[in-house]
Structures are given as C-alpha cells and as structure tokens.
Coordinates of N, CA and C in Angstrom, one line a residue:
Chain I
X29 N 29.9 19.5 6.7 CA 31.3 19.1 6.7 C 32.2 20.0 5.8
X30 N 33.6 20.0 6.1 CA 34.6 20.4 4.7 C 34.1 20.8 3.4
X31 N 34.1 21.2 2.6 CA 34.2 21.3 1.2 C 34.8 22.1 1.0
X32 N 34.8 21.9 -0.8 CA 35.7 23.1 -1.2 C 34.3 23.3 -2.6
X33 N 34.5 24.1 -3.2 CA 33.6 24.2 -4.5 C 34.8 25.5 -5.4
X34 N 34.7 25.1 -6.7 CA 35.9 26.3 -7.5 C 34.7 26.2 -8.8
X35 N 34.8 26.6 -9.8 CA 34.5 27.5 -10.6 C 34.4 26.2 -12.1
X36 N 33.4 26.0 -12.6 CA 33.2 25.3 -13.6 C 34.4 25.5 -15.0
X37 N 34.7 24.5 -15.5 CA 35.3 24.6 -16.8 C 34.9 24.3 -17.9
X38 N 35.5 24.1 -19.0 CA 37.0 24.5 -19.3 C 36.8 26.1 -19.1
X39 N 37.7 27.0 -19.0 CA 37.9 28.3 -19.4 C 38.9 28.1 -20.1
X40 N 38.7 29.3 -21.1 CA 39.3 29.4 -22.6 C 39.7 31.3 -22.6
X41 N 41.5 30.9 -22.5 CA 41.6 32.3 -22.7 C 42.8 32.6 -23.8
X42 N 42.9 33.8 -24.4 CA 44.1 34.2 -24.8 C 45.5 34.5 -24.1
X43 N 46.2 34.1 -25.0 CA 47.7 34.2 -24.5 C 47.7 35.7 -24.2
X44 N 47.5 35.9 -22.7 CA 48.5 37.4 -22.1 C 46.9 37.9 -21.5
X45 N 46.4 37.1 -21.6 CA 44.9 37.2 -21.4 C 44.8 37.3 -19.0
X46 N 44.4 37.6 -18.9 CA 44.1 37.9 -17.0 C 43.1 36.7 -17.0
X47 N 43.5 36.2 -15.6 CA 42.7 35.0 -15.2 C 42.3 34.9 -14.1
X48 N 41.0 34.5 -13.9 CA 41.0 34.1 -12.5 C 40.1 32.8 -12.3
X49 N 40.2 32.2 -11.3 CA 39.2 31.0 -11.2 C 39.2 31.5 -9.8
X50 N 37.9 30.6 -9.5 CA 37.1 31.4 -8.2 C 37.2 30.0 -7.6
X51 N 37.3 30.3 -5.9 CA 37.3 29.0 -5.0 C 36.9 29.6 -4.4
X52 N 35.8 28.9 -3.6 CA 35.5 29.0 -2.2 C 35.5 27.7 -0.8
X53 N 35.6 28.3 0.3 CA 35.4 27.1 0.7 C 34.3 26.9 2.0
X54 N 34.4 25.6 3.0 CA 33.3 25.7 4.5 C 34.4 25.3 4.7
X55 N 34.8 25.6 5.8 CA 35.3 24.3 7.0 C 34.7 24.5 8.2
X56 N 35.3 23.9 9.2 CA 34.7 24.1 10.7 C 35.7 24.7 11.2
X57 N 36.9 24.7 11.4 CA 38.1 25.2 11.8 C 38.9 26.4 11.1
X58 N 40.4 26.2 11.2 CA 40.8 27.1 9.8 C 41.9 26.1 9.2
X59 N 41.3 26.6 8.2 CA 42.6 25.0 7.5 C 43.5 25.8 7.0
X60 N 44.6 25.0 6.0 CA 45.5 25.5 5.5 C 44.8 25.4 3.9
X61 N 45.0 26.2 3.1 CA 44.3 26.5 1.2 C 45.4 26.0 0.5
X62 N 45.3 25.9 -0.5 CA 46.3 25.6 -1.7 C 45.4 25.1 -2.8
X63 N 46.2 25.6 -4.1 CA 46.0 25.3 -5.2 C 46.9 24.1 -6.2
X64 N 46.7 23.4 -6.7 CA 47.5 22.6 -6.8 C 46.8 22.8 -8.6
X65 N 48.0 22.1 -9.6 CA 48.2 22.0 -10.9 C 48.4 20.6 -11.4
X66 N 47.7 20.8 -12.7 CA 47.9 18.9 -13.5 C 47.8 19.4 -14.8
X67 N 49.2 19.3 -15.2 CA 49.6 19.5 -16.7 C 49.4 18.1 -17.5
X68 N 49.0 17.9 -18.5 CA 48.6 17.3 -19.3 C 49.8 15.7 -19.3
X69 N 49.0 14.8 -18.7 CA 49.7 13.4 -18.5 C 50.8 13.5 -17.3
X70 N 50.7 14.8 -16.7 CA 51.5 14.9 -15.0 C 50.6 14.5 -14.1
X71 N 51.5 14.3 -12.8 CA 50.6 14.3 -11.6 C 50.4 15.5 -11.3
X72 N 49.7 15.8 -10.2 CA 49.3 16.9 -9.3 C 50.7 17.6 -9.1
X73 N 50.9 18.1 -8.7 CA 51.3 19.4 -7.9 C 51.5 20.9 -7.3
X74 N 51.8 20.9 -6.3 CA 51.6 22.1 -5.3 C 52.0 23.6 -6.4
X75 N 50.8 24.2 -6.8 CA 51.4 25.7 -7.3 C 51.6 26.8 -6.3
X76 N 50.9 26.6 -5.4 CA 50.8 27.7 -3.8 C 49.9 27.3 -2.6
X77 N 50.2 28.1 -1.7 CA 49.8 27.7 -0.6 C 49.6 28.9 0.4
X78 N 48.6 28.7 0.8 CA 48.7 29.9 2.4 C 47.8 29.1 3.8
X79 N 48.3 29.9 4.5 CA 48.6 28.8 5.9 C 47.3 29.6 7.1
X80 N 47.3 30.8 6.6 CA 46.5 31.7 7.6 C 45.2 33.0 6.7
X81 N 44.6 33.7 7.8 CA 44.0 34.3 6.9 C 45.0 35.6 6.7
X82 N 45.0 36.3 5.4 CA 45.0 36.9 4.9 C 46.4 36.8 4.2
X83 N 46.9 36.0 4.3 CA 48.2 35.2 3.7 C 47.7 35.5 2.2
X84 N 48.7 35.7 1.2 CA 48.9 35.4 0.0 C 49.7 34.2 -0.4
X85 N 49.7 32.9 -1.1 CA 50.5 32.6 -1.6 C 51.1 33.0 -3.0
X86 N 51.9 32.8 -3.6 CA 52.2 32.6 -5.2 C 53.3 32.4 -5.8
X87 N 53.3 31.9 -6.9 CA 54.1 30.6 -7.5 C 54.1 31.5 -9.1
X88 N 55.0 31.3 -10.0 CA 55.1 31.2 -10.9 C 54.3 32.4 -11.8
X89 N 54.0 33.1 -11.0 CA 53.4 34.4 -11.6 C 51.8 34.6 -11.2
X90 N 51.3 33.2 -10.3 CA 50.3 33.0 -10.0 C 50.1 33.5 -8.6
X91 N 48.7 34.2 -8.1 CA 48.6 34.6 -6.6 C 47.2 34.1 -6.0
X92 N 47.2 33.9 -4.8 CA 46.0 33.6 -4.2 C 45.9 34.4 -2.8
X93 N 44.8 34.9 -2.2 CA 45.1 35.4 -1.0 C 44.2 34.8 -0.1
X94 N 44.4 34.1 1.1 CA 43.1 33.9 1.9 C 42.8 34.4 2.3
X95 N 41.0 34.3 2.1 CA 40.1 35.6 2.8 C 39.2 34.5 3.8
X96 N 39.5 35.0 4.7 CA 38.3 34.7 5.5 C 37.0 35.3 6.1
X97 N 36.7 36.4 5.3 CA 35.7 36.5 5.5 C 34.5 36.3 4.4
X98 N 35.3 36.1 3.4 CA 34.4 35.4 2.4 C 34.7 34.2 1.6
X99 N 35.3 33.6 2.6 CA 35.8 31.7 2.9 C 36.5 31.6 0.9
X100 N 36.9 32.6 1.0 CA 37.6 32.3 -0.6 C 38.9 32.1 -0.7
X101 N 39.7 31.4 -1.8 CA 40.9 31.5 -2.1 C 41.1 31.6 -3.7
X102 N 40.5 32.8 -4.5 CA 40.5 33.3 -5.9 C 41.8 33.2 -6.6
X103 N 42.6 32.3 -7.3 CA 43.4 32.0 -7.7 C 43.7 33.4 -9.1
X104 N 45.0 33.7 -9.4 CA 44.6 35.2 -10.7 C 46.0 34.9 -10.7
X105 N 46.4 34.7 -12.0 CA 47.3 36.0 -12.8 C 47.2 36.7 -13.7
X106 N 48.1 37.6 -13.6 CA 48.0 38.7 -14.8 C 47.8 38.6 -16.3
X107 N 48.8 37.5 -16.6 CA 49.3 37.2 -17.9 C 49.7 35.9 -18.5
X108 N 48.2 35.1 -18.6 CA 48.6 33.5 -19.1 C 49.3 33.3 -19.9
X109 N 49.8 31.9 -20.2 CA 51.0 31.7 -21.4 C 50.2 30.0 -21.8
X110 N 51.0 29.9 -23.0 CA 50.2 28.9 -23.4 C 50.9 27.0 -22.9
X111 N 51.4 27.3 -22.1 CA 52.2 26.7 -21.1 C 51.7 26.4 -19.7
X112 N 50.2 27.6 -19.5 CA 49.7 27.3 -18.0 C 48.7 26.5 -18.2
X113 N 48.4 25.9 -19.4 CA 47.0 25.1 -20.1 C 47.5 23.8 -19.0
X114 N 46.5 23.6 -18.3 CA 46.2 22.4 -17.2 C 45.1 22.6 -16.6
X115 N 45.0 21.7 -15.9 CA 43.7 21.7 -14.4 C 44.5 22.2 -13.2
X116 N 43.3 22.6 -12.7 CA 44.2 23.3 -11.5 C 42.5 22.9 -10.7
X117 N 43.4 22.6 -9.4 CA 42.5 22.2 -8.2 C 42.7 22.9 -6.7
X118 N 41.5 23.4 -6.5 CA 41.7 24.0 -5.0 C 41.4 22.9 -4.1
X119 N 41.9 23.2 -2.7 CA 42.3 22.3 -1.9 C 42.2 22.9 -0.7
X120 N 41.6 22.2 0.6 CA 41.7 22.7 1.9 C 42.3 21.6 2.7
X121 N 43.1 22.3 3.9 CA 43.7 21.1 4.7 C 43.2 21.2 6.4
X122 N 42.2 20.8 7.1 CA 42.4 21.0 8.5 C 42.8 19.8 9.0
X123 N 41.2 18.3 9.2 CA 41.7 17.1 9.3 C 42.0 16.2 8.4
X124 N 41.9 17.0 7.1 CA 41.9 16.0 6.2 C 41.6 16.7 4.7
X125 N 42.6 16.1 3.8 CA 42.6 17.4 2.5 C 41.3 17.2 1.8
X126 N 40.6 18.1 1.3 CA 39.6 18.6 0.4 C 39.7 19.1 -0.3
X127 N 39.7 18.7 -1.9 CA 39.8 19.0 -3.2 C 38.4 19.3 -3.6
X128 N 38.6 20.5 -4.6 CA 37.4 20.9 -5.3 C 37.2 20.2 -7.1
X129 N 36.3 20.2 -7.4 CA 36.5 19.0 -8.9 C 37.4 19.7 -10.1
X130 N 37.9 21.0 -9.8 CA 38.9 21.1 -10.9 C 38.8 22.0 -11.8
X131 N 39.5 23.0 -12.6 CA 39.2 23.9 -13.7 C 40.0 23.8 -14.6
X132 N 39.5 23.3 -15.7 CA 41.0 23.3 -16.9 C 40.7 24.5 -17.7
X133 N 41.9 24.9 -18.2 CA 42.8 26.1 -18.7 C 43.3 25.6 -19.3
X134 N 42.4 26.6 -20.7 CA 43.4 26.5 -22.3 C 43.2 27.5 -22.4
X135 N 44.6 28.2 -22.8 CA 45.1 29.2 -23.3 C 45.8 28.6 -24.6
X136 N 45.1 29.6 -25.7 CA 45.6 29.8 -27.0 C 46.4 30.8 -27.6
X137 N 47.2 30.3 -28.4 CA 48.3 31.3 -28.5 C 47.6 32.4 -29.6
Chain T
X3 N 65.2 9.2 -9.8 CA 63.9 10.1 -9.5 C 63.6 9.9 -8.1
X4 N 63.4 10.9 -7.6 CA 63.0 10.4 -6.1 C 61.8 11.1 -6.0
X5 N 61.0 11.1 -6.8 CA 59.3 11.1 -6.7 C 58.3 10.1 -6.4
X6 N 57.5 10.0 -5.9 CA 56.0 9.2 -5.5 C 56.0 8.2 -7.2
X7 N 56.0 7.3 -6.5 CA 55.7 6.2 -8.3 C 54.3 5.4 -7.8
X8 N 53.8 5.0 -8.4 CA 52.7 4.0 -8.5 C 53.0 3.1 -9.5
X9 N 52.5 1.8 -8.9 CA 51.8 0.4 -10.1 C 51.1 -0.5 -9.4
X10 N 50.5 -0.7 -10.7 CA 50.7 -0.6 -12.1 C 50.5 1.0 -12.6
X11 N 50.4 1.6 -13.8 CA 50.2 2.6 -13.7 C 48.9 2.7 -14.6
X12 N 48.3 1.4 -15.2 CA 47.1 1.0 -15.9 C 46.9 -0.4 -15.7
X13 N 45.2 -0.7 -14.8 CA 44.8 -1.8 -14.4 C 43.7 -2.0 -15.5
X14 N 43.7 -3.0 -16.0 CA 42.0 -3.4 -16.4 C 41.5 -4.7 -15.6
X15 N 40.6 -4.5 -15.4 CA 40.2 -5.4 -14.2 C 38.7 -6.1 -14.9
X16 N 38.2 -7.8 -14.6 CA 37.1 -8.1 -15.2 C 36.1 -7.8 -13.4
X17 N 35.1 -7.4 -13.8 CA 34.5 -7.5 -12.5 C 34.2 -8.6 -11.8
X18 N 34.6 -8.4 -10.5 CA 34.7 -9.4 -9.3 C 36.2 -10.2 -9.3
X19 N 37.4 -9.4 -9.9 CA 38.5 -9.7 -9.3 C 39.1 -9.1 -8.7
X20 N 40.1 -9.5 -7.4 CA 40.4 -8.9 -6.7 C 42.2 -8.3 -7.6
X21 N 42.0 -6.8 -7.1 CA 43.5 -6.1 -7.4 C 44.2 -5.0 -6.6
X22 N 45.2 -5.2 -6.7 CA 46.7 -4.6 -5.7 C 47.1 -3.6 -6.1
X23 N 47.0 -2.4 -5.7 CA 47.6 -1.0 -6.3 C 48.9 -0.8 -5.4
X24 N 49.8 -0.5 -5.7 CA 51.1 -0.1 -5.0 C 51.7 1.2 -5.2
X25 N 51.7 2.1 -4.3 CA 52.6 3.2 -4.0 C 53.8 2.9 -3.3
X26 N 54.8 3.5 -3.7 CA 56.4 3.7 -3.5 C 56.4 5.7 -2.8
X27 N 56.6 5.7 -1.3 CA 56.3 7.4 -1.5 C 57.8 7.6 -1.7
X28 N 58.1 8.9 -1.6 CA 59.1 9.3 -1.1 C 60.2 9.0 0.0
X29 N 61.5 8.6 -0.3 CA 61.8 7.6 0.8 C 62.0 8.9 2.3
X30 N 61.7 8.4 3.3 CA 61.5 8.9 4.6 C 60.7 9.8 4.7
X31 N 59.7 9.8 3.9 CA 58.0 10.5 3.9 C 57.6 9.4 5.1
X32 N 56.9 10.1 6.3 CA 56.3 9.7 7.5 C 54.8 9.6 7.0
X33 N 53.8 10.8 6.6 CA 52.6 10.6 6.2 C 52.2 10.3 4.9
X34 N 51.4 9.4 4.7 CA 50.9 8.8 2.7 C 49.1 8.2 3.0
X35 N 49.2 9.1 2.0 CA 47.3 9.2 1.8 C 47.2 8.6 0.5
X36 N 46.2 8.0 0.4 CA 45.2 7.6 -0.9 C 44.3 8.1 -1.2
X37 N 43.7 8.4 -2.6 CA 42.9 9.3 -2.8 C 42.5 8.1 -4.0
X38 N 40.9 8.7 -4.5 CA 40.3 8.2 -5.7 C 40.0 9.5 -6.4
X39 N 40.0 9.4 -7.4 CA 39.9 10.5 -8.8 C 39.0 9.8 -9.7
X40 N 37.3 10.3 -9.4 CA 36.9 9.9 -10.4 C 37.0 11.0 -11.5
X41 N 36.3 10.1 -12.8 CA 36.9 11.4 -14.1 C 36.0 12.8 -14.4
X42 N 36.7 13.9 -14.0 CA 36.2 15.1 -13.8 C 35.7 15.6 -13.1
X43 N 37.0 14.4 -11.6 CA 36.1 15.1 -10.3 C 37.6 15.7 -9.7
X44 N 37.7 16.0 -8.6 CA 38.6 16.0 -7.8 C 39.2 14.9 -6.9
X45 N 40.4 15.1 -6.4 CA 40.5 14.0 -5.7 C 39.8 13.7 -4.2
X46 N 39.4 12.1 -4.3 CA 38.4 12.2 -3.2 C 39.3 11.5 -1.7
X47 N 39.7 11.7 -0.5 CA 40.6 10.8 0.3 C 39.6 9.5 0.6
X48 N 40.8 8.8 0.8 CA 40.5 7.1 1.1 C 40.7 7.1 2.8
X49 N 42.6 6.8 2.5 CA 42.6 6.3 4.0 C 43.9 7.3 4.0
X50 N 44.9 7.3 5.8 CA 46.2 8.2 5.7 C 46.7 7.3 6.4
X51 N 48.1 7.0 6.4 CA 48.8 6.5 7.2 C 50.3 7.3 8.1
X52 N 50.7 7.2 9.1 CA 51.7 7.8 10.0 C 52.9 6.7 10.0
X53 N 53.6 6.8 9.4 CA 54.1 5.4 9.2 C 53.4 4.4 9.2
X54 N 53.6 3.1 9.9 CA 53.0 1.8 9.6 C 51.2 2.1 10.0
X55 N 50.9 2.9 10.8 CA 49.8 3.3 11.4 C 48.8 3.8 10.5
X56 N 47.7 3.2 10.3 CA 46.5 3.8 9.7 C 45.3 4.6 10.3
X57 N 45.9 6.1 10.4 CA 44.7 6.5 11.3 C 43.7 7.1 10.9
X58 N 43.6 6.8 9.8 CA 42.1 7.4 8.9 C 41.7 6.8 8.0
X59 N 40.9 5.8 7.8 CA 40.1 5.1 6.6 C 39.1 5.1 6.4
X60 N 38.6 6.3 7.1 CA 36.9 6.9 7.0 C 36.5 6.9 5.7
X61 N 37.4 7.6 4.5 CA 36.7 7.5 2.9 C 36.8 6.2 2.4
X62 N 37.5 5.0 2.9 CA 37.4 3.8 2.1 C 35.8 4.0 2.0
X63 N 36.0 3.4 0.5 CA 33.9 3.3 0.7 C 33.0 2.1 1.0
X64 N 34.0 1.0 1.0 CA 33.3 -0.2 1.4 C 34.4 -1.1 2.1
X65 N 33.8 -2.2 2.6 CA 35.1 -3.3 3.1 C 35.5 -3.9 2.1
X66 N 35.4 -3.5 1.0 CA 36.2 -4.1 -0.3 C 37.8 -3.5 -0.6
X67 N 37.6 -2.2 -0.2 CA 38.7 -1.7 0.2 C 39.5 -2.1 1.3
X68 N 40.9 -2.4 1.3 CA 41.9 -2.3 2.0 C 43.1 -1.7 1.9
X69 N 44.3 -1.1 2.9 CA 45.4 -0.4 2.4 C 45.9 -1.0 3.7
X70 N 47.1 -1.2 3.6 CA 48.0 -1.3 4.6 C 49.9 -1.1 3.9
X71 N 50.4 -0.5 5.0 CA 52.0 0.0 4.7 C 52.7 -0.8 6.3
X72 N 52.8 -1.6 6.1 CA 53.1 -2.7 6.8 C 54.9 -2.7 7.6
X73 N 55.3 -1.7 6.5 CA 56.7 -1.2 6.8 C 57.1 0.5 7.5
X74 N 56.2 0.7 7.4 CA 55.7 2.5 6.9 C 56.6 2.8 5.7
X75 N 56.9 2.0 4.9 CA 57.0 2.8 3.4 C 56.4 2.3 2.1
X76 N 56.6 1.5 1.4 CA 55.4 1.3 0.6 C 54.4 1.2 1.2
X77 N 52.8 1.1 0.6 CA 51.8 0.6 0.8 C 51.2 -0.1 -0.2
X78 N 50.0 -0.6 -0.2 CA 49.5 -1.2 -1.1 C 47.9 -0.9 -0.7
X79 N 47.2 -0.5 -1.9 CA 45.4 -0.8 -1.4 C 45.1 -1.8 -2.6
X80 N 44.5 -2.3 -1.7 CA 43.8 -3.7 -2.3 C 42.1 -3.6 -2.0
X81 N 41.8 -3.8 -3.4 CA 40.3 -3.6 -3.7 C 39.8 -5.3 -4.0
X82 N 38.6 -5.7 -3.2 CA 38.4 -6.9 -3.5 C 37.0 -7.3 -4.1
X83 N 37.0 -8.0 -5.0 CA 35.6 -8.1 -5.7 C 35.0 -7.0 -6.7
X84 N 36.0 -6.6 -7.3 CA 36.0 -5.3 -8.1 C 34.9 -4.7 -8.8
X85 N 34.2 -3.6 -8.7 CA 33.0 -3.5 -9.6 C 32.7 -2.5 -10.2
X86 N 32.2 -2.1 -11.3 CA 32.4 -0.9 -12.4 C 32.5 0.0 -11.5
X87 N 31.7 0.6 -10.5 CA 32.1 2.0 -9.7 C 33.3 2.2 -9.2
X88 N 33.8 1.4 -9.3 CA 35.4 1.6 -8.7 C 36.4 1.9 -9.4
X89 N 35.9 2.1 -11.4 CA 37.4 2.5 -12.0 C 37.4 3.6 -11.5
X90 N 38.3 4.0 -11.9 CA 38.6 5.7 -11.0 C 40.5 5.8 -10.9
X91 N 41.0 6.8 -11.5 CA 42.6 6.6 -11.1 C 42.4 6.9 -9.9
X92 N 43.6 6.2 -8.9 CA 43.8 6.3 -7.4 C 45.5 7.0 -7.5
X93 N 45.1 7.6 -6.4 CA 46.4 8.4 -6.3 C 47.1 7.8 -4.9
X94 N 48.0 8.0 -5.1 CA 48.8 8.3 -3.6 C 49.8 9.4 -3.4
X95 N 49.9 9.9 -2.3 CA 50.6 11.2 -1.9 C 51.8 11.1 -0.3
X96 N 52.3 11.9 -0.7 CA 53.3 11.8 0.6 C 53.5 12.5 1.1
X97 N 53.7 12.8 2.4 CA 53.9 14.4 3.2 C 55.3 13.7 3.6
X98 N 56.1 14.6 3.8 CA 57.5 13.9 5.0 C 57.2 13.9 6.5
X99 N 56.4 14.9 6.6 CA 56.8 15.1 8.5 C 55.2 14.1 9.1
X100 N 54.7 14.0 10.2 CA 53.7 13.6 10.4 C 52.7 14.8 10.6
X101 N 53.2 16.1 11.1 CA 52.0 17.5 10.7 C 51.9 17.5 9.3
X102 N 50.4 17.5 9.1 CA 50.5 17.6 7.8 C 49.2 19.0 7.6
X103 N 49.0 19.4 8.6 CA 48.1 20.8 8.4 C 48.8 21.5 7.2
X104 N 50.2 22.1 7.2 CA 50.5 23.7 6.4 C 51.7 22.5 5.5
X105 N 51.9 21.5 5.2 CA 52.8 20.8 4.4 C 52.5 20.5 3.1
X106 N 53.3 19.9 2.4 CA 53.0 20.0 1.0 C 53.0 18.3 0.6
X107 N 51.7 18.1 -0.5 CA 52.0 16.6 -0.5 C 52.6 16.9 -1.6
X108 N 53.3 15.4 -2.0 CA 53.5 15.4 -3.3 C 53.0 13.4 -4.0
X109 N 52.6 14.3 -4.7 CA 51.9 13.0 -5.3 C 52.3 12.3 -6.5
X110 N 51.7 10.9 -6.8 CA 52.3 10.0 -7.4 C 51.3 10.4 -9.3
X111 N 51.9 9.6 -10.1 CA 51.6 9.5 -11.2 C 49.9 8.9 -11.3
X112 N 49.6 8.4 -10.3 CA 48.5 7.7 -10.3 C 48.0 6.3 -11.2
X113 N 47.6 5.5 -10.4 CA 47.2 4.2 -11.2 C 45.7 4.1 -11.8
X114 N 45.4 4.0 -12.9 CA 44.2 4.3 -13.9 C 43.8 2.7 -13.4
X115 N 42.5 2.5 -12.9 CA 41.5 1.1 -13.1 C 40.4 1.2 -13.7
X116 N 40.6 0.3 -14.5 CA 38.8 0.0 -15.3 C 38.8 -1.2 -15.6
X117 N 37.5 -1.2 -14.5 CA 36.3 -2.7 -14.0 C 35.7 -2.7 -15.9
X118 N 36.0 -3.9 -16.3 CA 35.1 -4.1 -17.1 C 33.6 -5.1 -16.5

C-alpha cells in the first residue's frame, strides 16, 4: 500500500546551519507530495507542495523537488533560523493522504 | 478567524464512555477528513466526507467509531465505549473543492483525548 517513511528525530542544528530531512515514499499511482509544518502548540500546515514529477515546491526559504525515480521528496534549506524549530511532516496524496511520523527541528541560536 | 476549530480542544474520558468530537471546517470547504495523531506518530486518516456524503471510513478502526456531517459542514466523530488505545489527538481538515489530489488541507487545532 501507500506509505510515506521520512527521517528519524529530533535533529539538532545551528542557527545558519544547512538542512535536510529525507522522505521517501511507495505509492501505486502518482500522488501529489507535500510537506507540511507544526510549530510548537499550532496546528499543521502546508509549507510546500508539488503536484508532478520533477516539480519543485518551496515556501519560506524551504525546497523540495519530486523525484521519481527515487520515490523521494528531500526537504533542504540553506539557512535555518531559530524560528524554523517544529515538526515537519511529509505527506502523499493519490486516494487518500499519507503522513510520514514526523521530524522535529531545533535549531539553536 | 475563519480557520478549522475543534471541540473540545481537551477530552478526558473514564474508559467505556461514550464522547463527541466536533469539527467546525472552513465555511464552504466541500471535502473534511479526520485523522488520529497518535503521540510521535503522524497523522493517521479515519474517514472523508464530500459534503454530507461519507465516502471513505476505511481507517475508522472499529464500529466504535462514528463520524457523520449531516449538513455537509460541521461534523462530529463520535467514539463509543472509549478505551485507553484511543487517546490520541484527532484532527480534522478541510479542502474547499471536492478534488482533493493537488489541494491544500487546512487543518484544525486538534482535540487531545485521554481514556483513563
């Protein structure tokens, strides 16, 4: 079936520090990817999205590109801030959304 | 605010009562999913609805689970006979259109339950 699987936490980085968290996914079809964000006592929401393969999304200084040939959607920026400290969840959509269990990000100033 | 609200937004529950979770989506959101969040997981889906229509309740996990949106805009899931495996915050989410392949949800605050 579906899944998604991303990259164990917490990660612990320096402010200005490069990031990445790793996703991958299965589906049967092609879904639509996204990353979604949960800042500390917020709900979820949408950081980016891509719809097709080779599509980039990005948000806020944040990029993802979908690869399909290595069913990945590698979430990176350049230069954390101590502001991007949340969970962040990857996510697949064909018949039905699939969430991967989550990576929290602390960044220290 | 015209964001997704939930309530209560903290249940405690003694095991084997029954309780009512209520999502408010977005007003004139067509699609609203439920999801369970256990702690330090992702979110897992329940059921979706198309307005009043429920066409997916494949992830309820038992017949203890119920959800119905009886209007197509609020809903309610109602858990009956409540039992420690089931604290878990539940979410709910809204798409506006009824494609919901490349759309964006947006989701509610989520309601925290714990079965004692």
């Amino acid at each position: 079936g579906d899944s998604v699987t991303q990259m164990e936490g917490p990660v612990t980085l320096s402010e200005e520090a490069f990031l990445t968290i790793n996703c991958t996914y299965t589906a049967t079809g092609y879904p639509s990817l996204f990353w979604y964000v949960q800042y500390p006592g917020e709900g979820l929401q949408l950081l980016l999205k891509a719809t097709k393969a080779d599509d980039k999304g990005s948000n806020k200084g944040f990029e993802a590109t979908y690869r399909k040939e290595t069913t990945s959607f590698h979430l990176e920026k350049g230069s954390v801030q101590v502001s991007d400290s949340a969970v962040y969840f990857c996510a697949l959509n064909f018949n039905k959304f699939y969430f991967g269990s989550g990576t929290k990000l602390n960044v220290k100033p | 605010g015209a964001g997704v609200s939930q309530s209560p937004r903290y249940k405690v529950a003694k095991r084997g009562q029954d309780v009512a979770l209520r999502c408010d989506p977005i007003s004139g959101h067509v699609s609203l999913f439920w999801y369970q969040q256990a702690l330090g997981q992702g979110p897992e889906f329940l059921t979706y609805f198309q307005n009043e229509a429920q066409l997916d309740k494949s992830g309820l996990p038992s017949d203890r689970f119920f959800a119905e949106r009886p209007e197509g805009s609020v809903s309610t899931l109602k858990i009956q006979r409540t039992q420690q495996e089931d604290s878990a915050v539940y979410l709910c989410a809204s798409i506006k259109t009824s494609g919901t392949l490349f759309n964006e949800q947006f989701f509610g605050p989520g309601t925290r339950l714990t079965v004692l």
